[in-house]
Backbone as CSV, one residue per row, in Angstrom:
resi,resn,N_x,N_y,N_z,CA_x,CA_y,CA_z,C_x,C_y,C_z
1,MET,64.282,-49.260,-95.842,63.641,-49.985,-96.809,62.696,-48.833,-97.470
2,MET,62.296,-49.466,-98.324,62.285,-48.263,-99.539,60.374,-48.411,-99.396
3,SER,59.428,-47.313,-99.643,58.361,-46.666,-99.478,57.575,-46.681,-100.451
4,ILE,56.286,-47.655,-100.798,55.504,-48.303,-101.679,54.340,-47.848,-101.881
5,LEU,54.039,-46.483,-102.744,52.871,-46.502,-103.228,52.117,-47.290,-104.165
6,LEU,50.743,-48.200,-103.652,50.187,-48.780,-104.611,48.609,-48.436,-104.961
7,VAL,48.400,-48.422,-106.055,47.271,-47.771,-106.531,46.382,-49.226,-106.943
8,ALA,45.048,-48.804,-106.335,43.950,-49.630,-105.659,43.285,-49.535,-106.956
9,GLU,43.249,-51.253,-107.349,41.743,-51.345,-108.238,41.070,-51.177,-108.053
10,HIS,39.592,-50.695,-108.191,38.368,-50.778,-107.433,37.194,-50.046,-108.417
11,ASP,36.049,-50.776,-107.833,34.877,-49.492,-108.831,34.107,-48.593,-107.231
12,ASN,34.901,-48.639,-106.516,33.733,-47.917,-105.633,33.447,-48.267,-104.637
13,SER,33.427,-49.314,-104.354,32.636,-50.970,-103.922,33.469,-51.730,-103.356
14,GLU,34.328,-51.812,-103.934,34.683,-53.403,-104.134,36.418,-53.019,-104.676
15,LEU,37.207,-54.142,-103.502,38.568,-54.021,-103.900,38.889,-55.126,-105.403
16,LYS,39.754,-55.007,-106.195,39.522,-55.784,-107.639,40.790,-56.505,-106.966
17,ALA,40.849,-57.861,-107.775,41.267,-59.242,-106.846,43.374,-58.818,-107.682
18,ALA,43.181,-57.892,-108.361,44.753,-57.446,-109.612,45.345,-56.375,-108.054
19,THR,44.882,-56.018,-107.578,45.248,-55.276,-106.728,46.282,-56.390,-105.563
20,LEU,45.592,-57.190,-105.528,45.955,-58.482,-104.501,47.793,-58.680,-104.820
21,ASN,46.928,-59.142,-106.632,48.970,-59.716,-106.918,49.544,-58.417,-106.767
22,ALA,49.101,-57.262,-107.379,50.230,-56.040,-107.175,50.732,-56.230,-106.156
23,VAL,50.473,-56.034,-104.281,50.157,-56.039,-103.434,51.574,-57.088,-103.039
24,THR,51.523,-58.008,-103.595,52.802,-59.659,-103.581,54.074,-58.633,-103.820
25,ALA,54.170,-58.389,-104.996,55.383,-57.955,-105.885,55.191,-56.102,-105.394
26,ALA,54.885,-55.498,-104.880,55.277,-54.418,-104.136,55.933,-54.679,-102.781
27,ARG,55.052,-56.045,-101.832,55.940,-56.594,-100.551,57.375,-56.991,-100.753
28,GLU,57.673,-56.916,-102.067,58.932,-57.504,-102.007,60.001,-56.381,-102.578
29,MET,59.533,-54.750,-102.425,59.781,-53.981,-102.993,60.441,-53.110,-101.766
30,GLY,59.372,-53.020,-100.863,59.441,-52.162,-99.215,57.625,-52.671,-99.110
31,ASP,57.899,-51.489,-98.011,56.972,-51.060,-97.299,56.077,-50.521,-97.839
32,VAL,54.746,-51.135,-98.144,53.167,-50.911,-99.268,52.571,-50.221,-98.350
33,SER,52.003,-48.864,-98.722,51.065,-47.975,-98.698,49.767,-48.153,-100.015
34,ILE,48.736,-48.212,-99.981,47.458,-48.672,-100.780,46.807,-47.329,-100.903
35,LEU,46.937,-47.024,-102.174,46.127,-45.305,-102.526,44.550,-45.717,-102.816
36,VAL,43.359,-45.475,-102.459,42.232,-45.722,-102.791,41.765,-44.660,-103.295
37,ALA,41.656,-44.169,-104.408,41.498,-42.728,-105.107,40.013,-43.305,-105.756
38,GLY,38.734,-42.573,-104.721,37.749,-42.831,-105.602,36.404,-41.980,-105.345
39,HIS,35.200,-42.442,-104.808,34.124,-41.676,-104.478,33.203,-42.649,-103.447
40,ASN,33.130,-42.232,-102.246,32.069,-43.098,-101.349,32.574,-44.453,-101.845
41,CYS,33.788,-44.555,-101.281,35.045,-45.809,-101.420,35.421,-46.397,-99.671
42,ALA,34.698,-45.827,-99.051,34.961,-46.450,-97.843,35.258,-47.914,-97.715
43,ALA,34.434,-48.329,-97.915,34.027,-49.957,-98.353,35.716,-50.864,-98.860
44,VAL,36.141,-49.901,-99.660,37.313,-50.642,-100.558,38.516,-50.223,-99.699
45,ALA,38.629,-48.931,-99.264,39.746,-48.556,-97.636,39.478,-49.771,-96.651
46,GLU,38.121,-50.348,-96.089,38.521,-51.114,-95.450,38.514,-52.546,-95.380
47,ALA,38.752,-52.969,-97.146,39.135,-54.204,-97.516,40.611,-53.975,-97.567
48,ALA,41.367,-52.752,-98.242,42.650,-52.966,-98.687,43.463,-53.093,-97.331
49,ALA,42.535,-52.045,-95.875,43.599,-51.945,-94.639,43.520,-53.195,-93.873
50,LYS,43.071,-54.783,-94.453,42.589,-55.862,-93.966,43.981,-57.061,-95.124
51,VAL,44.453,-56.738,-95.931,45.140,-57.212,-97.180,46.264,-57.417,-96.247
52,ASP,46.887,-58.643,-96.272,47.990,-58.511,-95.529,49.072,-58.289,-95.945
53,GLY,50.191,-57.463,-95.051,51.448,-56.866,-95.329,50.873,-55.362,-96.014
54,VAL,49.677,-55.086,-95.566,49.614,-53.471,-96.097,49.892,-52.810,-94.771
55,ALA,50.785,-51.604,-95.086,51.277,-50.830,-93.568,50.324,-49.514,-93.669
56,THR,49.635,-48.977,-94.702,48.766,-47.622,-94.478,48.240,-47.555,-95.879
57,VAL,46.698,-47.531,-95.630,45.493,-47.193,-96.729,45.930,-45.543,-96.678
58,LEU,45.703,-44.660,-97.702,45.360,-43.835,-98.153,44.471,-43.675,-98.891
59,VAL,43.645,-42.614,-98.671,42.001,-42.732,-98.870,41.740,-41.386,-99.608
60,ALA,41.306,-41.317,-100.619,40.768,-39.966,-101.135,39.668,-39.661,-102.077
61,ASP,39.346,-39.781,-101.335,37.348,-40.014,-101.213,37.007,-38.358,-101.848
62,ASP,36.789,-38.363,-102.956,36.177,-36.866,-104.112,35.656,-37.462,-105.325
63,THR,34.192,-36.296,-105.341,33.634,-36.708,-106.485,34.610,-36.582,-107.929
64,ALA,35.961,-35.737,-107.886,37.201,-35.654,-108.756,37.949,-37.391,-109.214
65,PHE,37.203,-38.416,-108.367,37.471,-39.771,-108.635,36.802,-40.355,-108.764
66,ALA,35.403,-39.880,-109.139,34.206,-40.918,-108.884,35.079,-42.263,-110.262
67,ASN,34.956,-41.705,-111.123,34.353,-42.366,-112.358,36.661,-42.693,-112.697
68,GLY,37.241,-42.755,-111.793,38.603,-42.813,-111.910,39.135,-42.535,-113.397
69,LEU,39.324,-41.188,-113.487,39.938,-40.112,-114.643,41.543,-40.595,-114.511
70,GLY,42.040,-41.218,-115.814,43.478,-41.033,-115.675,44.281,-39.279,-115.093
71,GLU,43.148,-38.442,-116.183,44.358,-37.432,-115.514,44.243,-36.763,-114.306
72,ASN,43.224,-36.641,-113.213,42.925,-36.649,-112.097,44.177,-37.655,-111.110
73,VAL,43.706,-38.973,-111.537,44.394,-39.630,-110.375,45.921,-39.705,-110.363
74,ALA,45.895,-39.640,-112.102,47.923,-38.695,-112.360,48.020,-37.641,-111.268
75,ALA,47.251,-36.948,-111.091,47.939,-35.636,-110.541,47.906,-35.262,-109.454
76,LEU,47.061,-36.355,-108.691,46.763,-36.918,-107.161,48.306,-37.548,-107.098
77,LEU,48.705,-38.807,-107.755,49.709,-39.456,-107.954,51.159,-38.407,-107.909
78,VAL,51.180,-37.477,-108.322,52.369,-36.626,-108.814,52.587,-35.804,-107.160
79,ASP,50.956,-35.303,-107.190,51.193,-34.828,-104.590,51.737,-35.576,-104.328
80,LEU,51.474,-36.713,-104.338,52.089,-37.764,-103.414,53.107,-38.147,-103.609
81,ALA,53.716,-38.543,-104.463,54.820,-39.428,-105.151,56.078,-38.905,-104.266
82,PRO,55.992,-37.064,-103.293,57.823,-36.622,-102.898,57.503,-38.028,-101.720
83,GLY,57.198,-38.445,-101.291,56.973,-39.433,-99.910,56.924,-41.043,-100.324
84,TYR,57.470,-41.612,-101.775,57.770,-42.813,-102.060,58.617,-42.880,-102.692
85,SER,59.209,-43.959,-103.518,60.616,-44.463,-104.039,59.707,-44.970,-105.403
86,HIS,58.451,-46.104,-105.194,58.105,-46.623,-106.511,56.385,-46.225,-105.952
87,ILE,55.881,-46.168,-107.458,54.516,-46.336,-107.551,54.188,-47.013,-108.119
88,VAL,53.490,-47.788,-107.746,52.986,-49.296,-108.450,51.286,-49.353,-108.298
89,GLY,51.240,-50.143,-109.729,49.719,-50.616,-109.790,49.620,-52.001,-110.816
90,PRO,48.747,-52.757,-110.666,48.450,-53.989,-111.624,48.117,-53.371,-113.126
91,ALA,48.840,-54.211,-113.655,48.558,-54.422,-115.191,47.807,-54.366,-115.700
92,THR,46.633,-53.292,-115.374,44.735,-53.404,-115.824,44.406,-52.081,-116.477
93,THR,43.915,-52.472,-117.163,43.217,-51.046,-117.928,43.058,-50.007,-117.354
94,ALA,43.101,-49.824,-116.039,42.581,-47.950,-115.245,43.718,-47.340,-115.026
95,CYS,44.763,-48.681,-114.310,46.130,-48.334,-113.911,47.284,-48.194,-115.702
96,LYS,46.528,-48.756,-116.579,47.881,-48.618,-117.780,47.037,-46.777,-118.332
97,ASN,45.942,-46.769,-117.842,45.713,-45.504,-118.610,46.230,-44.023,-117.174
98,ILE,46.101,-44.597,-116.132,46.852,-43.588,-115.183,48.302,-43.439,-114.902
99,LEU,49.096,-44.336,-114.966,49.932,-44.607,-114.077,51.273,-44.044,-115.327
100,PRO,51.104,-44.087,-116.845,51.663,-43.403,-117.743,51.733,-42.090,-117.523
101,ARG,50.568,-41.239,-117.359,50.071,-40.077,-116.973,51.181,-39.436,-116.197
102,ALA,51.345,-40.596,-114.791,51.463,-40.150,-113.952,53.193,-39.590,-114.356
103,ALA,53.993,-41.007,-114.474,55.632,-41.225,-115.053,55.718,-39.921,-116.181
104,ALA,54.659,-39.426,-117.164,54.780,-38.029,-117.692,55.290,-36.929,-117.079
105,LEU,54.024,-36.762,-116.155,54.205,-35.506,-114.638,55.604,-35.335,-114.342
106,LEU,55.694,-36.518,-113.821,57.234,-36.893,-112.795,58.368,-36.517,-113.547
107,ASP,58.452,-36.589,-115.436,59.227,-37.307,-115.791,60.244,-38.692,-115.338
108,VAL,59.494,-39.389,-115.492,60.249,-40.455,-115.388,59.436,-41.841,-116.273
109,ALA,60.175,-42.700,-116.685,59.832,-43.932,-117.207,58.894,-44.973,-116.784
110,GLN,58.645,-45.057,-117.552,57.695,-46.260,-116.732,58.243,-47.488,-117.241
111,ILE,58.124,-48.732,-116.397,58.037,-50.041,-116.215,57.190,-50.557,-115.934
112,SER,56.687,-50.813,-117.636,55.487,-51.834,-117.657,55.662,-53.656,-117.302
113,GLU,54.814,-53.690,-116.491,53.791,-55.550,-116.189,55.137,-56.487,-115.972
114,ILE,55.346,-56.158,-115.106,56.796,-56.372,-114.449,56.049,-58.044,-114.213
115,ILE,57.050,-59.014,-114.052,57.131,-60.931,-113.543,57.838,-60.912,-113.013
116,GLU,58.859,-59.987,-112.037,59.469,-60.703,-111.102,60.091,-59.386,-110.993
117,VAL,60.554,-59.059,-109.172,61.373,-58.011,-108.660,62.438,-58.964,-108.678
118,ILE,63.985,-57.994,-108.851,65.115,-58.811,-108.695,65.819,-58.138,-107.401
119,SER,65.720,-56.965,-107.390,65.894,-55.830,-106.444,65.299,-54.641,-106.376
120,GLY,65.278,-53.518,-105.435,64.484,-52.412,-105.628,64.438,-51.562,-106.737
121,ASP,65.347,-51.596,-107.731,65.948,-51.230,-108.972,66.021,-51.534,-109.733
122,THR,65.644,-53.435,-109.610,65.890,-54.246,-110.881,64.601,-55.149,-111.135
123,PHE,63.857,-55.432,-112.270,62.934,-56.178,-112.641,62.911,-56.683,-113.743
124,VAL,62.020,-58.302,-113.969,62.288,-58.308,-115.262,61.275,-58.238,-115.727
125,ARG,60.689,-58.197,-117.164,59.409,-57.936,-117.546,59.447,-58.853,-118.712
126,PRO,58.118,-59.039,-119.520,57.994,-59.449,-121.102,58.314,-58.517,-122.235
127,ILE,59.553,-58.949,-123.418,58.942,-57.769,-124.318,59.219,-58.821,-125.510
128,TYR,59.024,-58.604,-126.664,58.698,-59.112,-127.685,57.426,-59.893,-128.121
129,ALA,56.174,-59.606,-127.730,55.045,-59.882,-127.474,55.034,-61.193,-126.720
130,GLY,55.858,-61.112,-125.075,55.997,-62.126,-124.540,57.140,-63.442,-125.360
131,ASN,57.701,-62.820,-125.842,58.588,-64.124,-126.523,59.499,-64.047,-125.661
132,ALA,60.109,-63.151,-125.136,61.906,-62.740,-124.385,61.320,-62.174,-123.525
133,LEU,62.486,-62.010,-122.063,62.492,-61.925,-120.823,63.652,-60.438,-121.178
134,ALA,63.136,-59.433,-120.381,64.436,-58.701,-120.387,64.709,-57.881,-118.784
135,THR,65.922,-58.257,-118.792,66.011,-57.144,-117.098,66.295,-55.731,-117.027
136,VAL,65.179,-54.970,-116.589,65.429,-53.515,-116.505,65.799,-53.152,-115.492
137,GLN,66.761,-52.185,-115.335,67.248,-51.331,-114.289,66.926,-49.811,-113.947
138,SER,66.461,-49.187,-112.906,65.910,-47.748,-113.360,66.412,-47.015,-112.258
139,ALA,67.252,-45.779,-112.734,67.518,-45.385,-111.378,66.805,-43.898,-111.402
140,ASP,65.724,-43.951,-111.367,64.022,-43.008,-111.474,64.063,-42.953,-110.140
141,THR,63.421,-41.907,-109.562,62.676,-41.841,-108.400,61.451,-40.826,-108.987
142,PRO,60.237,-41.514,-108.918,60.040,-42.663,-107.797,59.609,-43.753,-109.508
143,LYS,60.294,-44.391,-109.322,59.997,-45.576,-110.083,58.359,-45.957,-110.201
144,ILE,57.949,-46.084,-111.451,56.612,-46.225,-111.667,56.502,-47.901,-112.309
145,ILE,55.603,-48.324,-112.225,55.273,-49.965,-112.502,54.519,-50.524,-112.141
146,THR,54.112,-51.141,-113.448,52.639,-51.779,-113.877,53.250,-53.459,-113.225
147,VAL,52.353,-53.794,-112.848,52.667,-55.571,-112.138,51.662,-56.559,-112.989
148,ARG,52.378,-57.609,-113.655,51.468,-58.742,-114.004,51.081,-59.060,-113.121
149,GLY,49.800,-59.725,-112.729,49.220,-60.175,-111.953,48.965,-61.492,-112.167
150,THR,49.258,-62.162,-112.838,49.573,-64.156,-113.295,51.213,-64.087,-112.703
151,ALA,52.080,-63.111,-112.423,53.207,-63.073,-111.877,53.373,-63.843,-110.673
152,PHE,52.812,-63.216,-109.886,52.530,-63.619,-108.586,50.907,-63.049,-107.639
153,GLU,50.977,-64.833,-106.675,50.176,-64.722,-105.911,49.923,-63.529,-105.052
154,PRO,47.973,-64.127,-105.354,47.337,-62.832,-104.626,47.758,-62.635,-103.309
155,ALA,47.681,-61.398,-102.336,47.950,-61.166,-101.174,46.770,-61.754,-100.195
156,ALA,46.928,-62.278,-99.035,45.846,-62.248,-98.379,44.791,-61.220,-98.081
157,THR,43.808,-62.009,-98.359,42.995,-60.325,-97.794,42.367,-60.899,-96.206
158,GLU,42.902,-61.425,-95.554,42.649,-61.226,-93.771,44.055,-60.989,-93.977
159,GLY,44.198,-60.280,-92.161,45.628,-60.464,-91.397,45.906,-59.012,-91.055
160,GLY,45.582,-58.364,-91.994,46.104,-56.783,-91.795,45.231,-56.068,-91.184
161,SER,45.816,-55.370,-90.714,44.866,-54.032,-90.235,45.804,-52.551,-90.259
162,ALA,46.064,-52.220,-91.457,46.351,-50.805,-91.802,45.702,-49.418,-91.330
163,ALA,46.404,-48.567,-90.859,45.399,-47.322,-90.597,45.443,-47.308,-91.820
164,ILE,43.743,-46.288,-91.947,43.455,-45.731,-93.004,43.691,-43.877,-92.596
165,GLU,44.065,-43.629,-93.590,44.555,-41.777,-93.546,43.429,-41.001,-94.678
166,ALA,42.840,-40.242,-94.754,42.782,-39.156,-95.181,43.465,-38.240,-96.388
167,VAL,43.567,-38.492,-97.582,44.759,-37.443,-98.298,43.741,-36.882,-99.620
168,SER,44.393,-35.527,-99.925,43.794,-34.760,-100.777,44.688,-34.578,-101.629
169,GLY,43.827,-33.708,-103.142,45.400,-33.578,-103.863,44.677,-33.811,-105.256
170,GLY,45.715,-33.064,-106.433,45.256,-33.783,-107.528,43.747,-33.059,-107.889
171,GLY,42.893,-32.743,-107.771,42.136,-31.862,-108.007,41.061,-32.364,-109.934
172,ASP,40.086,-31.723,-109.732,39.771,-32.327,-111.278,40.699,-31.238,-112.810
173,GLN,41.216,-32.166,-113.204,41.987,-31.784,-114.346,40.868,-32.116,-115.766
174,GLY,40.353,-32.701,-115.875,40.150,-33.168,-116.935,38.388,-32.486,-117.073
């Protein structure tokens, strides 16, 4: 089973809905851990731990992550990457800032805005302004993926009982 690290979209107090759609996509790939990188973000971690299908919640609570700077969170992802086959996030403004930076630092291609998971290495994504669909396959490790939220149902916000673990890394890059 593959190990998936999902970047949570949040505002340090509330888990954003787009994360729930990304959890559904990530569960199709493997075991899901959610990363909550922020400052004073314990409430977000607690909410993420209750999401159905989440195995672990990793919390990086540090002032370096308070504003969600792409450089800082991407550096954290690079530090965490060796433990994961996939790094996934919702196709939101924040993750569109963070994940390409992490992909560049890891020297892998990003697969953007997937709308279907065929297998752990094969995905469907829109191209040509959504007028065509492409099936893409990647041999990269880890695979860096953004998920188009409207293509996946949101995961249930109750029913999960994930362990919460503190992590550190990345640091102040910007």
